[in-house]
C-alpha cells in the first residue's frame, strides 16, 4: 500500500516536473525521446535541428539532407521538403541549413498538434525573406510600450554573463520561423553603437546564430555627432559618411552576419536628414552605401508626421511618394499597417502599393499599446490578416498588401515584415498567457500569410495548453471573437485614438490639453460636435481618400458605401445618419459599445467553462486578467457614451445596460502607465 502510494506520488511529481507558469511558451513537448537522426552535413544550425528531433521526435528515423539539386535550390535558404512516413522514416531536404531547422520544427509541430497521419509530403517556403521582431527596449532595460516586465537583454551583465533566456528566446523564434531581431528601441540611444555596447550585442548575436536569428540595430541618425563628436550628422558631409563606414566595418568585424539598421528619422523629435535640408532618401542611401559591401540592409521607417494643419493620416504618403525610385536596392521602407498608429482598427496605409519603385515592408505591433496592454485578451491574427489580405488595387484587383510586400507581385531584392515585440523578463514572457499567441501568430503569418487566424489559434492552443478538442474548439472561438470585442468596447465604427493621453490605456475621448500637440489629442481624431462625430477624410474634408487607388478611394469617400466599420475614420457623420441596420448612428454606437461589454463578459464565461481542462495556475491567471478586461470594457462604454451624449443629446436606448459611472468622476481619473501595470488605477 505504502509502496503504491509512493509510486503514485513519484509519477505525479514527474508529470508536474514543470510548473505551468507559461515560461515554456508553446514549446512544451516531452524531451525524453531518443530518436535516430542523421544529417549529411554538420554545422551549429544543423546541430540544433538534430538535437530538437533527437529529444522530441517519437517516430521512425529522420534523415536531414542538404541537397544541391535544382529542386532544392528553388526552396531558397529557408525552404524545405518533408517526405516519408512517421512509421517507416522521414527525410527532410533543404538547400541550406536554416531550411533544415525550420523543417525540423515543422515536423515537431505536426506531432505536437496531432496532425501526423500516414504519409508526409510537404514543401514549404516562406512568404517573406526577413521575418523580424522589433524590440523597443532601452539600454536601461525599460521597454517603450512594454507590458511584460523589463527588457530581456541584461545589458549590465553582458557580455560576460549570458542569460539562459537568450537561447530560449532564439529557439522560440526559430520554431515559428522568425529570423531577425532588432534589439533596441527605434527611439535609439546613440550609445548602442559604442564599442562597449557592440561587444554586448556581439555576445547576443553569438547565442542567436545557431537558431538562424540575425541581429539588427536601431540607430540614432545623430550618432556621428552625439557619439562621434563630429560637428553635424549631415548625410552629405564626407566626414559623416566616413564615420558610418567605419562604424559599419567595426560592427561586421564583430558580427559577420549582422542584418542591418532600422531607422526612425525626423519623427516625434528624432533627428534625421531633414535637419540638414536633406531628404529621407539622402539619409537612407548614405547608410545603405555603408552597409552594402557586407550585404546589410536599411529599414527606414515611414512613421513620420508633424503637427501641421495637414491630416496626420496623409503625411507619410505625402513625404514618401515624391521620393519613389530614389532609394538604393538595400533600403526598404518600413510602413505601419495603418496610416495613423496601431489602432484597434485602421484601414491599411495607402503607402502600400503607392511606392512602385521602392521596396516596402509592413510593421505590425504585437505589443498591445492600444489594445489594453497585457491586461486584455485580444488575439491579433485577425487584425494582422485584415491588413495583409486588404486589396490595395495597385495596378488592378488582387494586389493585396501581402502580395505587394512579399515579392509575389513585385519582384524585390529584399522582402521583410516586422512586429513590435511584446516580450519582457516576466515569467510568462508576454504578461498575459494569451499574448504569447500574438507573438506566435506574427511568426506564422510572416512565414505564410495565407494561414487562417483559426488554424494558427488551434495550433497554438494545442501546443500551449492541451490538444483536447473539448478545450481547443471553445478556446479558439474565444480567441477569434476577442479582437472584434475589443473594437466594440473601445472604438467601434472607425473611431480611433481616443485613448487616455500618453499611457494609451483607457478612454479619454474628452482629451484636450491646451498648448499640447493637436495631433496627439483625442478630440482631433473624433471631432464630435452637435452635428455628428468622425474625421471627414472625404473630398469635402482632408481628402485622405484620394491617396487610395480606385475603386477604393471612391468607396471610402462615399458615406453611403463606406464600410461601416470604417465610417467614422473617413466621415463626419450626423448623429441621425441612417445605418444599414436601420438605426441612427447614435443608437448604433450605443449598441456597439454595449455589445463590446457583453462580448467581454462572454470571454469570461467561455473561459470559466474550460477550467477542468487545464492547469489551475494558468487558468487562474487568465481568469484574473479577464476580470480586468470586463471592468475596463464597462469603463470604456460609459466614458464614450456619456461623453458623446453631451454632443448628440440623444437618449441611450432603454434596453441597453445603464451607465454605472458618472462622467464627472471619469473626467478625474488620472494615472500613469506604471499604475496600470501595478493594477493600481482607480475608476470610481
Ligand atoms: O505609437 C507610437 C508610440 C511611441 C512609438 C512610436 C513609433 C517608439 O506611442 O511610443 O515610439 O509610435 O512607432 O515610433
XYZ file of C-alpha atoms and ligand atoms in Angstrom:
698
model
C 0.000 0.000 0.000
C 2.721 2.374 1.103
C 4.793 1.421 -1.916
C 1.855 2.083 -4.232
C 1.337 5.473 -2.693
C 4.990 6.320 -3.157
C 4.890 5.275 -6.812
C 1.811 7.363 -7.288
C 3.429 10.364 -5.683
C 6.572 9.848 -7.723
C 4.720 9.753 -11.023
C 2.667 12.784 -10.009
C 5.952 14.603 -9.441
C 7.195 13.550 -12.854
C 4.095 14.804 -14.571
C 4.400 18.073 -12.748
C 8.133 18.310 -13.261
C 7.479 21.629 -14.956
C 5.365 24.302 -13.402
C 2.775 25.512 -15.883
C 3.798 29.102 -15.479
C 3.894 29.859 -19.183
C 7.685 30.020 -19.266
C 7.902 27.201 -21.794
C 5.623 29.024 -24.244
C 4.357 26.698 -26.970
C 7.455 24.505 -26.646
C 6.190 22.054 -24.074
C 6.947 18.765 -25.827
C 8.343 15.915 -23.804
C 12.114 15.930 -24.366
C 12.904 12.364 -23.398
C 12.530 10.848 -26.865
C 15.612 9.164 -28.231
C 15.044 9.405 -31.940
C 17.572 8.322 -34.538
C 18.513 11.388 -36.541
C 21.243 11.601 -39.162
C 22.488 14.519 -41.253
C 24.711 14.675 -44.332
C 26.384 17.890 -43.143
C 27.480 19.304 -39.824
C 27.045 22.864 -38.624
C 25.861 24.608 -35.471
C 22.439 25.230 -37.055
C 22.101 21.624 -38.176
C 23.186 20.510 -34.710
C 20.208 22.377 -33.244
C 17.834 20.731 -35.716
C 19.279 17.290 -34.922
C 19.064 17.810 -31.186
C 15.478 19.062 -31.264
C 14.436 15.967 -33.203
C 16.522 13.540 -31.157
C 14.938 14.700 -27.934
C 11.329 15.191 -29.090
C 10.556 13.110 -32.175
C 8.681 9.942 -31.321
C 8.636 8.353 -34.779
C 10.886 6.411 -37.136
C 14.410 7.653 -38.016
C 14.781 11.076 -39.581
C 17.367 11.924 -42.193
C 18.434 15.556 -42.772
C 19.782 16.313 -46.230
C 21.368 19.405 -47.659
C 20.836 18.923 -51.372
C 22.356 20.785 -54.257
C 19.713 19.705 -56.753
C 17.806 22.220 -58.833
C 14.624 21.297 -56.993
C 16.236 22.014 -53.642
C 17.677 25.308 -54.881
C 14.187 26.611 -55.642
C 13.456 26.377 -51.917
C 15.803 29.253 -51.196
C 17.775 29.360 -47.966
C 14.814 28.774 -45.656
C 12.525 26.375 -47.528
C 12.402 22.608 -47.114
C 10.617 19.453 -48.047
C 9.475 16.767 -45.642
C 8.776 13.356 -47.127
C 8.182 9.898 -45.752
C 6.140 8.316 -43.061
C 6.403 8.590 -39.273
C 6.274 4.804 -39.035
C 8.951 3.971 -41.578
C 11.210 7.002 -41.843
C 11.211 10.696 -42.709
C 13.562 12.745 -44.893
C 13.987 16.493 -44.528
C 15.613 18.141 -47.519
C 16.765 21.741 -47.895
C 19.237 23.795 -49.852
C 20.670 25.382 -46.727
C 20.996 24.697 -43.033
C 18.217 27.090 -41.984
C 15.781 25.125 -44.121
C 16.560 22.007 -42.106
C 15.997 23.876 -38.869
C 12.566 25.115 -39.973
C 11.717 21.669 -41.353
C 12.571 20.088 -38.008
C 10.273 22.479 -36.150
C 7.536 21.838 -38.681
C 7.748 18.089 -38.182
C 7.602 18.511 -34.407
C 4.636 20.852 -34.741
C 2.774 18.192 -36.704
C 3.487 15.727 -33.941
C 2.510 18.060 -31.108
C -0.732 19.150 -32.742
C -1.751 15.596 -33.572
C -1.533 16.278 -37.302
C 0.594 13.277 -38.284
C -1.435 10.844 -40.323
C 0.140 8.479 -42.832
C 2.498 9.706 -45.498
C 4.019 13.144 -45.282
C 4.722 15.138 -48.390
C 5.291 18.773 -47.599
C 7.058 21.595 -49.405
C 7.377 24.933 -47.661
C 8.990 28.229 -48.485
C 8.436 31.427 -46.504
C 6.476 34.363 -47.899
C 8.881 36.982 -46.565
C 12.630 36.628 -46.654
C 13.209 38.600 -43.432
C 10.832 37.967 -40.542
C 11.813 40.313 -37.790
C 10.913 41.289 -34.255
C 11.454 44.928 -33.321
C 12.231 45.432 -29.657
C 11.524 48.881 -28.303
C 13.938 48.070 -25.488
C 16.045 50.785 -23.924
C 19.561 50.393 -22.605
C 18.347 50.947 -19.030
C 16.159 47.860 -19.592
C 12.900 49.775 -19.609
C 10.727 48.994 -22.626
C 8.779 51.634 -24.509
C 5.225 50.278 -24.691
C 6.345 47.104 -22.930
C 3.895 45.393 -20.594
C 5.749 42.259 -19.554
C 8.490 43.420 -17.244
C 11.941 44.668 -18.064
C 13.982 44.029 -21.172
C 15.231 40.517 -21.789
C 18.655 41.969 -22.588
C 20.661 42.246 -19.405
C 22.964 44.954 -20.713
C 24.530 45.470 -17.311
C 25.731 41.846 -17.197
C 26.706 41.500 -20.841
C 28.952 40.438 -22.478
C 30.306 38.214 -19.706
C 27.091 36.781 -18.332
C 24.585 35.303 -20.729
C 21.058 34.830 -19.508
C 19.632 31.396 -20.406
C 16.688 33.308 -21.792
C 18.679 34.456 -24.824
C 18.818 30.909 -26.093
C 15.206 30.171 -25.178
C 14.138 33.327 -26.991
C 16.102 32.366 -30.101
C 14.671 28.877 -30.002
C 11.089 30.108 -29.654
C 11.559 32.436 -32.602
C 13.196 29.790 -34.766
C 10.337 27.409 -34.027
C 7.931 29.829 -35.729
C 10.270 30.958 -38.477
C 11.344 34.365 -37.150
C 14.883 35.052 -38.355
C 15.753 38.539 -37.201
C 15.701 40.675 -34.097
C 16.210 44.417 -33.784
C 17.469 44.571 -30.226
C 16.877 48.195 -29.291
C 14.231 50.897 -29.377
C 13.675 52.889 -32.573
C 13.943 55.936 -30.320
C 17.558 54.912 -30.266
C 20.215 55.745 -27.754
C 23.436 56.511 -29.696
C 25.387 54.535 -27.081
C 24.268 51.285 -28.706
C 26.950 51.944 -31.330
C 29.739 52.449 -28.787
C 32.469 49.834 -28.605
C 31.264 48.858 -25.163
C 27.736 48.069 -26.318
C 28.755 46.473 -29.603
C 30.685 43.866 -27.585
C 27.442 43.114 -25.755
C 25.479 42.937 -28.995
C 28.049 40.507 -30.369
C 27.555 38.236 -27.345
C 23.820 38.091 -28.021
C 24.348 37.560 -31.759
C 26.603 34.594 -30.985
C 23.836 32.937 -28.974
C 21.223 33.593 -31.663
C 23.295 32.405 -34.645
C 22.699 28.631 -34.357
C 18.969 29.387 -34.378
C 19.193 31.291 -37.637
C 18.435 34.645 -35.993
C 20.257 37.703 -37.299
C 20.749 40.701 -35.113
C 19.881 44.218 -36.315
C 20.162 47.550 -34.502
C 18.083 50.702 -34.405
C 20.372 53.644 -34.938
C 20.061 57.253 -33.976
C 20.671 59.388 -37.037
C 22.602 61.936 -34.994
C 25.152 59.346 -33.806
C 28.122 60.777 -35.733
C 27.575 63.996 -33.835
C 26.500 62.789 -30.409
C 28.686 59.707 -30.221
C 31.344 60.502 -32.806
C 31.913 64.126 -31.825
C 31.513 65.475 -35.372
C 30.016 68.937 -35.792
C 26.925 67.556 -37.533
C 25.293 64.393 -38.905
C 24.550 65.720 -42.391
C 24.300 62.684 -44.685
C 26.172 64.516 -47.439
C 29.064 65.504 -45.202
C 32.112 63.417 -46.145
C 33.223 63.042 -42.558
C 29.778 61.785 -41.594
C 29.769 59.290 -44.451
C 33.185 58.049 -43.365
C 32.096 57.807 -39.743
C 29.262 55.486 -40.691
C 31.542 53.432 -42.943
C 33.985 52.944 -40.106
C 31.205 52.083 -37.694
C 29.723 49.521 -40.048
C 33.152 47.978 -40.572
C 33.611 47.724 -36.817
C 30.217 46.031 -36.459
C 30.861 43.450 -39.168
C 34.271 42.611 -37.717
C 32.421 41.558 -34.590
C 29.222 40.214 -36.169
C 29.862 38.976 -39.725
C 26.188 38.182 -40.367
C 24.813 41.431 -38.900
C 21.460 42.206 -40.525
C 21.470 45.993 -40.789
C 19.907 49.149 -39.391
C 16.388 50.230 -38.516
C 15.914 53.999 -38.531
C 13.282 56.328 -37.125
C 14.275 59.703 -38.513
C 12.586 63.098 -38.363
C 9.709 61.658 -36.410
C 8.479 62.505 -32.919
C 11.567 64.538 -32.114
C 14.177 62.149 -33.530
C 16.880 63.715 -35.652
C 17.169 62.933 -39.327
C 18.393 64.112 -42.708
C 15.793 66.875 -42.836
C 17.666 68.607 -40.010
C 20.201 69.406 -42.736
C 17.761 70.109 -45.537
C 18.255 66.618 -46.973
C 15.612 64.038 -47.819
C 14.770 60.680 -46.329
C 16.335 59.150 -49.445
C 19.614 61.003 -48.840
C 19.705 59.691 -45.289
C 18.725 56.124 -46.061
C 21.059 55.832 -49.041
C 24.058 57.073 -47.116
C 23.572 54.294 -44.560
C 22.758 51.775 -47.290
C 26.026 52.517 -49.069
C 27.959 51.862 -45.883
C 26.167 48.525 -45.357
C 26.177 47.360 -48.968
C 29.614 45.685 -49.082
C 28.530 43.461 -46.192
C 25.045 42.686 -47.559
C 23.392 44.677 -44.780
C 20.075 46.465 -45.247
C 18.418 49.659 -44.064
C 14.847 49.537 -42.821
C 13.763 53.165 -42.976
C 10.527 53.918 -41.174
C 7.683 55.776 -42.858
C 6.169 56.691 -39.491
C 6.731 60.408 -39.913
C 4.302 63.206 -39.201
C 4.441 66.667 -37.754
C 1.952 68.958 -36.098
C 0.869 70.889 -39.174
C -2.622 71.664 -40.349
C -2.436 68.591 -42.603
C -4.301 65.420 -41.605
C -1.799 63.183 -39.819
C -3.119 60.158 -41.729
C -1.917 61.691 -45.010
C 1.576 62.698 -44.079
C 3.624 59.530 -44.611
C 2.284 59.204 -48.135
C 2.986 62.846 -48.895
C 6.506 62.520 -47.607
C 7.495 59.313 -49.370
C 5.641 59.172 -52.682
C 7.727 62.023 -54.187
C 10.862 60.031 -53.272
C 9.704 56.845 -55.020
C 12.512 55.286 -57.025
C 15.258 57.222 -55.272
C 16.205 54.582 -52.721
C 19.059 52.058 -53.031
C 18.176 48.412 -53.518
C 19.227 47.531 -49.968
C 16.786 50.042 -48.493
C 13.264 49.002 -47.587
C 10.617 51.395 -46.290
C 9.012 50.096 -43.101
C 5.351 51.102 -43.035
C 2.939 50.645 -40.126
C -0.140 48.644 -41.079
C -2.414 51.681 -40.801
C -1.943 55.357 -41.670
C -2.069 56.586 -38.063
C -0.777 54.334 -35.329
C -1.613 50.701 -34.473
C -5.238 51.416 -33.559
C -7.710 48.585 -32.827
C -8.947 49.078 -36.385
C -7.489 51.194 -39.167
C -7.721 50.947 -42.911
C -4.422 49.812 -44.433
C -1.822 52.521 -45.075
C -2.263 53.986 -48.559
C 1.508 53.839 -48.979
C 1.236 50.113 -49.693
C 1.327 49.845 -53.427
C 1.822 53.569 -53.915
C 5.596 53.256 -53.867
C 6.066 51.460 -57.150
C 9.839 51.542 -57.440
C 10.752 51.303 -53.795
C 10.749 48.237 -51.581
C 8.096 48.246 -48.895
C 7.729 46.229 -45.718
C 4.954 46.112 -43.161
C 5.252 46.825 -39.446
C 2.714 45.398 -37.024
C 2.558 45.955 -33.309
C 2.467 42.735 -31.310
C 2.703 44.557 -28.004
C -0.764 45.856 -27.140
C -0.114 49.581 -26.793
C -3.608 50.449 -27.970
C -5.260 47.143 -27.195
C -5.450 47.010 -23.405
C -1.763 46.265 -22.726
C -1.170 42.766 -21.357
C -4.394 43.049 -19.378
C -6.771 42.364 -22.243
C -7.049 39.141 -24.170
C -7.023 40.298 -27.769
C -5.917 37.760 -30.345
C -4.279 39.740 -33.108
C -4.118 37.306 -36.024
C -7.461 38.643 -37.367
C -6.069 42.184 -37.260
C -2.817 41.174 -38.974
C -4.717 39.280 -41.625
C -7.178 42.082 -42.208
C -4.280 44.239 -43.387
C -2.332 41.553 -45.225
C -5.444 40.468 -47.122
C -6.579 44.015 -47.976
C -6.682 44.689 -51.686
C -4.789 47.887 -52.479
C -5.897 47.800 -56.136
C -2.389 48.996 -57.054
C -2.195 48.111 -60.738
C -5.579 46.387 -60.588
C -7.547 43.962 -58.484
C -5.811 41.314 -56.366
C -2.850 43.410 -55.263
C -3.177 42.623 -51.570
C -0.862 44.214 -49.073
C 0.756 40.783 -48.624
C 1.416 40.365 -52.325
C 2.726 43.906 -52.673
C 5.203 43.381 -49.853
C 6.231 39.724 -50.151
C 7.527 39.938 -53.689
C 4.693 37.944 -55.280
C 3.609 40.843 -57.472
C 6.719 42.963 -57.467
C 9.998 41.116 -57.526
C 12.182 42.689 -54.864
C 15.773 42.263 -53.714
C 14.655 42.474 -50.110
C 11.326 41.403 -48.648
C 10.599 41.792 -44.969
C 7.953 42.012 -42.277
C 8.329 43.324 -38.741
C 6.391 43.066 -35.499
C 6.988 45.194 -32.404
C 7.687 42.573 -29.758
C 5.598 42.007 -26.643
C 8.289 40.174 -24.703
C 9.896 41.079 -21.400
C 11.531 39.350 -18.469
C 8.242 38.314 -16.876
C 7.913 34.599 -16.170
C 5.458 34.014 -18.989
C 7.385 36.312 -21.357
C 4.412 38.418 -22.506
C 2.498 39.390 -19.357
C -0.700 37.606 -20.426
C -0.660 33.931 -21.334
C -2.733 34.662 -24.402
C -0.404 37.447 -25.516
C 2.019 34.656 -26.386
C -0.417 33.749 -29.146
C 0.212 37.116 -30.792
C 3.961 36.522 -30.924
C 3.262 33.068 -32.307
C 0.737 34.324 -34.864
C 3.083 37.021 -36.100
C 5.765 34.436 -36.798
C 3.404 32.032 -38.513
C 1.899 34.747 -40.735
C 5.330 36.127 -41.589
C 6.078 32.653 -42.872
C 2.749 32.161 -44.609
C 0.222 34.969 -44.649
C -2.385 32.639 -46.109
C -2.771 30.623 -42.936
C -6.084 31.332 -41.272
C -6.352 33.006 -37.892
C -8.295 29.957 -36.765
C -5.664 27.450 -37.808
C -2.976 29.432 -36.029
C -5.100 29.704 -32.876
C -5.698 25.964 -32.830
C -2.049 25.099 -33.336
C -1.009 27.454 -30.604
C -3.645 26.233 -28.151
C -2.751 22.608 -28.693
C 0.909 23.199 -28.046
C 0.487 25.739 -25.270
C -2.295 24.063 -23.298
C -3.683 20.723 -24.452
C -4.731 19.044 -27.677
C -8.049 18.016 -26.081
C -10.710 19.112 -28.580
C -13.083 19.943 -25.738
C -10.668 22.668 -24.827
C -9.302 23.677 -28.217
C -12.597 24.340 -30.016
C -14.174 26.715 -27.500
C -10.842 28.336 -26.646
C -10.220 29.051 -30.336
C -13.690 30.582 -30.635
C -12.963 32.771 -27.661
C -9.703 33.965 -29.221
C -11.308 34.621 -32.586
C -14.060 36.742 -31.024
C -11.697 38.813 -28.923
C -10.437 41.391 -31.431
C -13.892 42.457 -32.552
C -14.981 42.574 -28.915
C -12.142 44.987 -28.210
C -13.001 47.171 -31.206
C -16.605 47.294 -29.988
C -15.924 48.302 -26.411
C -13.099 50.702 -27.303
C -13.587 52.257 -30.713
C -16.349 50.922 -32.940
C -17.369 52.192 -36.380
C -13.965 53.636 -37.265
C -13.385 55.761 -34.155
C -9.699 55.952 -33.307
C -7.090 57.351 -30.943
C -9.449 58.341 -28.155
C -7.186 56.854 -25.507
C -6.013 58.456 -22.345
C -3.174 60.766 -23.197
C 0.319 59.307 -23.100
C -0.404 55.993 -21.319
C -2.705 54.922 -24.166
C -4.767 52.854 -21.778
C -8.408 53.518 -21.030
C -10.779 56.049 -22.578
C -10.306 59.779 -22.664
C -12.353 60.976 -25.625
C -12.525 64.408 -23.976
C -8.732 64.615 -24.037
C -7.566 68.086 -24.918
C -4.614 69.820 -23.342
C -4.169 73.466 -24.256
C -0.707 74.112 -25.623
C -0.016 70.462 -26.466
C 0.261 68.927 -29.923
C -3.188 68.801 -31.505
C -2.356 65.585 -33.358
C -1.891 63.840 -30.017
C -5.324 64.870 -28.696
C -8.322 62.568 -28.836
C -10.614 65.454 -29.834
C -8.540 65.893 -33.008
C -9.467 62.361 -34.045
C -13.193 62.172 -33.322
C -14.223 65.779 -33.909
C -17.547 65.317 -32.124
C -19.909 68.286 -32.224
C -23.622 68.862 -32.088
C -23.978 67.770 -35.719
C -22.161 64.465 -35.531
C -18.882 62.633 -34.999
C -15.916 61.389 -37.026
C -12.978 62.680 -39.071
C -14.000 63.866 -42.509
C -11.347 62.457 -44.811
C -13.606 62.550 -47.867
C -13.227 65.076 -50.693
C -15.045 67.655 -48.607
C -12.640 67.057 -45.753
C -8.926 66.251 -45.695
C -9.312 64.190 -48.866
C -7.142 61.373 -47.482
C -9.354 59.099 -49.590
C -7.551 60.400 -52.683
C -4.433 58.535 -51.552
C -6.150 55.191 -52.204
C -6.338 53.555 -55.610
C -9.715 53.339 -57.298
C -12.263 51.973 -56.703
C -11.278 52.231 -53.033
C -10.904 55.997 -52.964
C -14.457 56.451 -54.179
C -15.788 53.702 -51.953
C -14.212 55.096 -48.787
C -15.164 58.618 -49.817
C -18.865 57.894 -50.198
C -20.623 57.990 -46.843
C -23.312 55.641 -48.087
C -20.932 52.991 -49.385
C -18.011 53.284 -46.973
C -17.668 50.065 -44.942
C -19.394 50.825 -41.656
C -16.513 49.540 -39.600
C -14.502 52.482 -41.006
C -17.314 55.026 -41.213
C -16.006 57.474 -38.627
C -12.451 57.079 -39.880
C -13.453 58.600 -43.186
C -16.559 60.649 -42.401
C -18.037 63.133 -40.003
C -21.457 61.502 -39.861
C -24.610 63.033 -38.434
C -25.891 61.568 -35.163
C -29.050 60.765 -37.083
C -27.179 59.198 -40.036
C -29.057 56.062 -41.024
C -27.007 52.901 -40.670
C -27.526 49.666 -42.619
C -29.291 48.201 -39.582
C -31.866 50.979 -39.805
C -30.597 52.510 -36.572
C -29.403 56.059 -36.276
C -25.643 56.429 -35.886
C -26.155 57.365 -32.235
C -28.191 54.272 -31.454
C -25.791 52.096 -33.396
C -22.871 53.480 -31.419
C -24.699 52.664 -28.194
C -25.423 49.124 -29.351
C -21.837 48.571 -30.444
C -20.404 49.682 -27.106
C -22.955 47.558 -25.318
C -22.183 44.506 -27.388
C -18.488 45.044 -26.661
C -19.228 44.842 -22.951
C -21.313 41.739 -23.422
C -18.616 40.151 -25.555
C -16.016 40.865 -22.875
C -18.243 39.073 -20.371
C -18.702 36.223 -22.812
C -14.940 35.808 -22.875
C -15.084 35.335 -19.105
C -17.922 32.838 -19.333
C -16.263 30.849 -22.064
C -13.030 30.739 -20.099
C -14.638 29.583 -16.859
C -16.149 26.629 -18.667
C -12.661 25.473 -19.604
C -11.385 25.215 -16.058
C -11.307 21.451 -15.821
C -9.254 21.011 -18.965
C -6.111 22.855 -17.947
C -3.770 23.566 -15.060
C -5.028 25.743 -12.243
C -2.070 28.100 -12.371
C -2.641 29.443 -15.849
C -6.386 29.131 -15.566
C -6.460 31.440 -12.542
C -4.105 33.970 -14.047
C -6.121 34.280 -17.242
C -9.329 34.447 -15.241
C -7.984 37.368 -13.213
C -6.998 39.233 -16.386
C -10.425 38.657 -17.922
C -11.983 40.313 -14.896
C -9.925 43.420 -15.535
C -10.896 43.336 -19.200
C -14.610 43.100 -18.426
C -14.396 46.002 -15.964
C -12.404 48.083 -18.420
C -14.983 47.387 -21.128
C -17.696 48.939 -18.959
C -15.423 51.894 -18.255
C -14.882 52.392 -22.000
C -18.569 52.134 -22.786
C -19.655 54.527 -20.069
C -16.932 57.067 -20.778
C -17.510 57.157 -24.517
C -21.298 57.077 -24.482
C -21.688 59.610 -21.684
C -19.179 61.939 -23.293
C -20.534 61.670 -26.836
C -24.025 62.108 -25.423
C -23.053 65.619 -24.370
C -22.984 66.355 -28.140
C -25.699 64.101 -29.507
C -28.141 64.997 -26.716
C -29.909 61.752 -27.567
C -31.024 59.088 -25.078
C -29.203 55.813 -24.596
C -31.641 53.156 -25.893
C -33.582 51.757 -22.934
C -32.753 48.101 -23.474
C -29.062 48.831 -23.002
C -27.476 48.446 -19.617
C -27.392 51.819 -17.823
C -24.062 53.526 -17.186
C -22.591 52.649 -13.810
C -20.155 55.577 -13.770
C -20.684 59.317 -13.661
C -18.949 61.333 -16.327
C -17.668 63.858 -13.784
C -15.896 61.083 -11.917
C -14.435 59.660 -15.105
C -13.028 63.066 -16.030
C -10.976 62.925 -12.853
C -9.385 59.546 -13.491
C -5.682 60.107 -13.979
C -2.949 57.536 -13.968
C 0.380 56.636 -15.473
C 1.422 53.537 -17.370
C 3.090 52.181 -14.215
C -0.218 52.410 -12.355
C -1.868 50.176 -14.913
C 0.985 47.698 -14.777
C 0.660 47.563 -10.986
C -3.096 47.258 -11.295
C -3.321 50.454 -9.353
C -5.566 52.699 -11.382
C -8.862 53.515 -9.884
C -12.165 54.214 -11.551
C -14.896 55.343 -9.224
O 2.783 54.557 -31.328
C 3.787 55.459 -31.109
C 4.204 55.170 -29.723
C 5.618 55.572 -29.438
C 6.493 54.938 -30.514
C 6.053 55.453 -31.873
C 6.837 54.826 -33.017
C 8.711 54.085 -30.339
O 3.316 55.785 -28.838
O 5.947 55.120 -28.168
O 7.852 55.177 -30.292
O 4.725 55.125 -32.082
O 6.365 53.868 -33.586
O 7.929 55.297 -33.319
